[in-house]
Structures are given as C-alpha cells and as structure tokens.
Amino acid sequence: MKRMSLLQVTEVSYSYNFKMPLKSKNRSENVLQDISFSIEEGSCLGLLGTSGAGKSTLGKVILGIQRPQQGQVLFQGHDIYNADKMTKRKWRRNLQAVFQDSYSSVNPRMTAESIISEPLENYEKLTLTEKRKAVIFLLERVGLSEKDLKKYPHQFSGGQLQRINIARAIALKPMLIVLDESVSSLDRVTQSLILELLNELKADFGLSYLFITHDIKAAFSISDHLGVLEKGELIECYDSKAQFFESKHPAVKRMRDSILAEHPRHRSLTV
Amino acid sequence: METKEQYILRVKDLHVKVKTKEGLSTLVQDINFGVKKGRVTGLVGESGSGKTVTSMSILQLFDQNKMDVQGSITLNGRELSRLKNKEMREIRGKDIAFIMQNPMNAFTPVFTIGHQFVETIKSHTPLKKKQAKALAIDMMESVNLPNPDKLLKNYPFQLSGGMLQRVMIAMAACLQPSIIIADEPTTALDLHNQLLVLRLLNKIRSQYGTSILLISHDLGVIAEMADDVIVMKQGRIVESANVFDLFDHPKHEYTKKLLRIRPTLHPKQQPMLDLAKA
C-alpha cells in the first residue's frame, strides 16, 4: 500500500467574489486554479511566488480558513472541510501557522506566558506548575528565557515576537506548520537566526513545513522540495533545488534573474 | 583640505541622544564617514543599529527639543547643522533627496500623484505649472513607467508598491540632487520590483553623477550596488571599506558574522552555528 501523505491537496480552485455596487452581476476573480501537491511527513515544501500569485490564499485554504469552491484538502487522510467535530479538533491541533506580521498575530493585552499557554489550555489538562514548566521549556527552546514570561507583545522586538509565535505553534507538537512569509519582515540577521531555529525544530520534533515566501534565498535554506506559484497556478514542482536552476519556464527564469548577487564580483547590474 | 573637497556629504563625530524620563539615552555615536561624488555608499546593519537615525540626522529631521544631535554634517562644504528650518527646507528635496522604505506612506493619500509631483518641482524651481508637468512626464518616462499622463492623475492607492517606488525615484531624481538617501528602498518590494528599482537607481547615478547613500540590511543589495560599505552595530560604525575588500577580507568579527549567516543559494558553504546565544 502506498504511504499516505501528511497533506494532500487535490485540484483546489478558489475564487473571490465581489459584490459590484449598482450592478446585478457579481464579479469573481480566480485566485487559485487546479492546485495539486502533497507534503510528506518530516519534509518541507517551499512555495515560491511573486506578490499576487495566490500564495497566501493557498495557505488559508490549507489551514481551513477559506473553503475552496472546488477540490479537496486531505490532512492525514481526512478531508478538512468535511470532517466531524472530533476529527476537526484533532487536525486543528496538528496543523499550526505562523504569519508574517508578528504583532497582529498576538493579542496585545496578553503576556508571553498566556499567549504560549493558550493552545495548551485548549488541548491538554495540565496543572498550573506543569503548564508554567511547559511554557518555560518552549521559551527556552526558541531562544528566549524565563524572564520574558510576564512581558507584553510591545516589549518585544519583531524577531523576538516571531519566536513567541513559533513557540505557540510548536506547543502542541503539531505535524505540520504553515509558515506564511514568516521571516519576510525581519532583517537579514534576524531572518537567518529564525530560519536556523526552524531547521533545528524540524529535526527535533519531526515537523513538516509549508514555507510560503517570495524570498528565494530563504526558501532554499529551509526547503527540501520547491513549488512555484504563478498567477494562481502551480506551474512547476521540484524534488531537488538544483532543478530550479535548470527550469526553462519564463516565469521561473524571470525569478532566477532577479536574484541578487552574493558577491560584488558577480554583479548583474552594470553602470 | 583637498581630501575633504571630494566628499559631497561629510558626517563628522555625529552623536545623537534622545531625551527620556530617565535622562539622555544614546542612539548613535562617533559616526564619521563621507560620500564621494557619483559613488554609492552602502550602510549595513541589523534593525536597531542606527541606520535610519543617521540618515534622519543628515536631513535634520529631528525635533531639537526631544533629541540632542551633535557633530558636523556638511553638504558640498556647507554646514547643515546650524541652518535655520527655512534654509533646510530649501535643501531637502533639492540637494538631498530622500527615498523611504514604504512608498505607500510617503505620499499623501488625498492628492493625486501629479499634484504632489508638480508641487515638489514648483517649490524648488521657478517653473510654471505647465512646465513642471512636462518635466514630471519626462521623468516618469525615464523611469519606464507606462502612460505617465494617466498615472499622474491617479491617487497613490491606485498604484502598486513597486510602481509607487519608481514614481518616488522619479521625484527624487527630477531636481538632480547632489545626493539621494535611499532608506531600505526595496525592502517592501518583491524580487522582480526590487531589481527594477535598483536598476533605476544605478541609471540615475550614472546619468547625473548623483551620489547615493544606500541603507539596507540586505547584503545582496549592497553587493549589487555599493562602491563603499559602512557596517553599523548598536549605534557605532564597526567597519568601513571598499565593497570588494569587505566581501573578500572582512576585518571585524561582526562583518564576518553577517557574511556567514546570510541566506544563500549554496548552503554547503555555510556552517551552521549556534548564533542565538551570540
């Protein structure tokens, strides 16, 4: 028997409908068309695309936030849009997300401790001391310390708060984390540190990632497989990163050409 | 004296402190650098290292009541730090142009782009409205924006971020300033637009001989654009060198770290280190 993929997306299409003022017809815009791919356990799929390609919509469809008009999203073999309450509760636990804007992902009136312990309260029956211990473990795991327990979001920098978001996401030891532009608003130094943390966590907890980004270099440093999304279509998928450089697709070529040099000797811009 | 004169912009012993309830707190200190004519000087550092504070003090944009700015800033040999507000306003936009990180916030949402473009030109030159508009259209064409006539009638929110940033560069370049300060000009843009904007800055530099102070945390942008590089950390300059020297023989530990940990397409060269503790 073929091993079941952790996440199986089959022929998903999604369109946004607009009510046009003073017109009887609704306008609809296709954002995703016939997207199919799968993610195996313990692997990371990097999803590349320019702005407006439909990357974030795809992320939301997979997280169960937006129901696609067509197609199926199977998580651990269960259709997430047609599941009973108990199954839903189960996949919600195993499917977590970290978004781009760390400040808007948390409640500004909650402390770091209550932010991280929220998923624990929902799914685990822990005593107060056990919970405190779990939160401290998570904080330390993402490179923060016990001192940060009582701090509020505004007391953290963007990178630190993103670490807290990651701690919250891994609190329940999920199977899959959707990382939607999670490192894009951070500076390069912080970005590398977070990417490194994500790589470590992946090895430690056997996590799988869907890494959505427009940043090719970031995708390369974390993904095992790559996919390129262009105008709502998954135009190419690569099992290895080398294939990205061999592709002849014009959109991929354009992407490749806009990668900046790593050394001034290899400049593409000339005076 | 001769060595001094080749600098368009010279910053000497810049020291910026902010007044807080607990007293003065230092933001940047001992900043010394110069920007030569027609050269691109890159300013690198992580967030909070004082890159933007430095650029804001060059433009004298800080409120003297809240900030304590010391040191000398000279533009073409003219001392800026003692100028009156009115004199400074003549320099901003004309001699020093500023390109911000987020083009969406840099325009007023209530006026059309054309209105804002023409206003900038009119406030610095004796040109009439018609001439100013013609100049604006000319500039928009030179930055490869399609249908400049139509675009000028649009409001900022009708354009994409990449297009707005190009309009902003056109505005910055149209008065042929001696120096353009570009503060993270491509951070908010996707890769393709980033390349377009960088190409444009390069074109302006070679066409008009404009000097550029390019602020970025992305070493890729620096590698593509800069001639000289200044590395900042926690409000101080830790290293300044020619771009080739910096990439080939970084001297300071921090520069080495920056080069080591940046994301790359060839991960094998990159030893994984425990940097979270550093």
XYZ file of C-alpha atoms in Angstrom, chain A residues 9-213:
205
model
C -4.116 18.899 -1.912
C -6.111 17.806 -4.956
C -7.295 20.092 -7.735
C -8.100 23.013 -5.496
C -9.595 26.094 -7.116
C -10.523 29.237 -5.277
C -12.106 32.458 -6.423
C -13.044 35.620 -4.611
C -16.484 37.028 -5.284
C -17.132 40.728 -5.211
C -20.481 42.405 -4.992
C -20.252 45.198 -7.505
C -22.134 48.316 -6.419
C -25.129 49.167 -8.647
C -24.691 46.043 -10.729
C -26.738 42.896 -10.559
C -23.890 40.608 -11.550
C -21.176 39.639 -9.120
C -17.635 39.817 -10.285
C -15.423 36.893 -9.411
C -11.711 36.539 -9.646
C -9.959 33.196 -9.876
C -7.072 33.193 -7.488
C -6.198 29.505 -7.466
C -6.671 27.048 -10.293
C -6.339 23.277 -10.077
C -3.627 23.191 -7.467
C -2.418 19.714 -6.564
C 0.523 18.775 -4.416
C 1.390 16.799 -1.319
C 3.681 17.111 1.656
C 5.297 14.060 3.183
C 5.925 13.683 6.882
C 9.116 15.383 8.050
C 9.727 17.335 4.871
C 9.474 20.984 3.961
C 7.843 22.297 0.817
C 8.899 25.802 -0.174
C 6.246 27.633 -2.149
C 7.635 30.495 -4.200
C 5.666 33.192 -5.932
C 5.607 36.899 -6.675
C 3.083 39.168 -4.992
C -0.436 38.439 -6.131
C 0.295 34.881 -7.177
C -2.147 33.432 -4.651
C 0.375 32.172 -2.120
C -1.432 33.407 0.968
C -4.835 32.280 -0.297
C -3.441 28.784 -0.727
C -2.100 28.944 2.833
C -5.522 29.918 4.135
C -7.243 27.165 2.173
C -4.896 24.600 3.711
C -5.416 25.987 7.213
C -9.161 25.531 6.876
C -9.900 29.250 6.960
C -11.245 29.593 3.424
C -13.240 26.795 1.852
C -12.241 26.257 -1.778
C -15.010 26.170 -4.389
C -13.506 23.047 -5.892
C -11.091 20.385 -4.830
C -10.100 18.628 -1.684
C -7.628 19.177 1.112
C -6.741 15.957 2.914
C -4.802 16.175 6.148
C -3.679 12.801 7.497
C -6.253 11.281 5.173
C -9.201 13.345 6.431
C -10.957 15.940 4.309
C -10.628 19.029 6.473
C -13.717 20.721 5.058
C -15.995 17.733 5.588
C -14.936 16.465 8.957
C -16.950 15.818 12.095
C -16.246 17.843 15.196
C -13.834 15.416 16.826
C -11.699 14.964 13.703
C -11.676 18.704 13.203
C -10.417 19.184 16.718
C -7.681 16.675 16.034
C -6.391 18.194 12.816
C -6.551 21.670 14.245
C -4.109 20.533 16.877
C -1.746 19.056 14.332
C -1.869 21.957 11.917
C -0.407 25.254 13.091
C 0.540 28.516 11.440
C 2.999 31.395 11.772
C 2.250 34.535 9.778
C 4.278 37.459 8.513
C 3.166 40.186 10.882
C 4.130 39.014 14.342
C 2.410 41.913 16.127
C -1.007 41.325 14.615
C -0.784 37.594 15.310
C -0.978 38.089 19.065
C -3.365 39.772 21.445
C -1.610 42.937 22.684
C -3.199 42.548 26.115
C -1.846 39.074 26.776
C 1.550 38.281 28.266
C 4.006 35.959 26.566
C 3.059 33.276 29.076
C -0.645 33.408 28.331
C -0.010 33.578 24.575
C 2.033 30.391 24.607
C -0.137 28.557 27.100
C -3.384 29.183 25.226
C -3.117 26.123 22.957
C -2.044 24.041 25.970
C -5.150 25.072 27.857
C -7.342 24.107 24.934
C -5.915 20.663 24.393
C -4.056 19.464 27.480
C -5.162 19.098 31.056
C -2.193 20.478 32.934
C -1.788 21.787 36.441
C -0.545 25.335 36.871
C 3.013 24.276 37.662
C 3.127 21.813 34.773
C 1.878 24.486 32.440
C 4.431 27.017 33.680
C 7.160 24.427 33.195
C 5.997 23.664 29.660
C 5.931 27.360 28.749
C 9.414 27.953 30.136
C 10.678 24.942 28.185
C 9.160 26.328 24.995
C 10.535 29.827 25.607
C 14.000 28.447 26.144
C 13.665 26.212 23.119
C 13.095 29.240 20.868
C 15.961 31.224 22.392
C 14.135 33.351 24.956
C 14.226 32.972 28.723
C 12.118 32.733 31.845
C 12.483 36.486 32.323
C 10.261 37.076 29.316
C 7.247 35.266 30.791
C 5.423 38.342 32.015
C 6.257 40.670 29.140
C 3.661 42.046 26.752
C 3.992 41.950 22.943
C 5.043 45.611 22.669
C 8.043 44.898 24.885
C 9.494 42.509 22.329
C 11.235 43.228 19.037
C 9.779 41.812 15.824
C 12.218 38.918 15.807
C 11.579 38.049 19.450
C 7.840 38.158 18.980
C 8.148 35.893 15.953
C 9.966 33.454 18.254
C 6.976 33.574 20.581
C 4.663 32.864 17.656
C 6.826 29.879 16.807
C 6.753 28.710 20.440
C 2.963 28.882 20.380
C 2.881 26.931 17.118
C 5.065 24.108 18.416
C 3.440 23.969 21.877
C 1.209 21.032 20.943
C 3.876 19.223 18.906
C 1.951 19.528 15.642
C 2.622 17.587 12.455
C 2.577 20.491 10.009
C 3.252 24.214 10.349
C 2.242 26.628 7.619
C 4.808 29.448 7.550
C 3.280 32.265 5.532
C 6.053 34.827 4.859
C 7.132 34.235 8.458
C 10.584 35.735 8.059
C 9.908 38.315 5.368
C 9.505 41.375 7.551
C 12.622 40.697 9.598
C 16.072 41.992 8.845
C 18.549 39.576 7.315
C 20.379 38.818 10.542
C 17.226 38.037 12.496
C 15.948 36.156 9.472
C 18.896 33.780 9.418
C 18.552 33.164 13.144
C 14.855 32.296 12.809
C 15.492 30.063 9.795
C 18.127 28.246 11.760
C 15.729 27.792 14.669
C 13.085 26.405 12.300
C 15.605 23.956 10.859
C 16.545 22.764 14.352
C 12.922 22.356 15.433
C 12.152 20.416 12.290
C 14.862 17.902 13.126
C 13.995 17.757 16.842
C 10.242 17.332 16.603
C 9.997 15.720 13.162
C 7.920 18.646 11.924
C 6.806 19.293 8.369
C 6.601 22.792 6.953
C 4.816 24.538 4.170
C 7.081 27.535 3.704
C 5.341 30.241 1.694
C 7.618 33.060 0.565
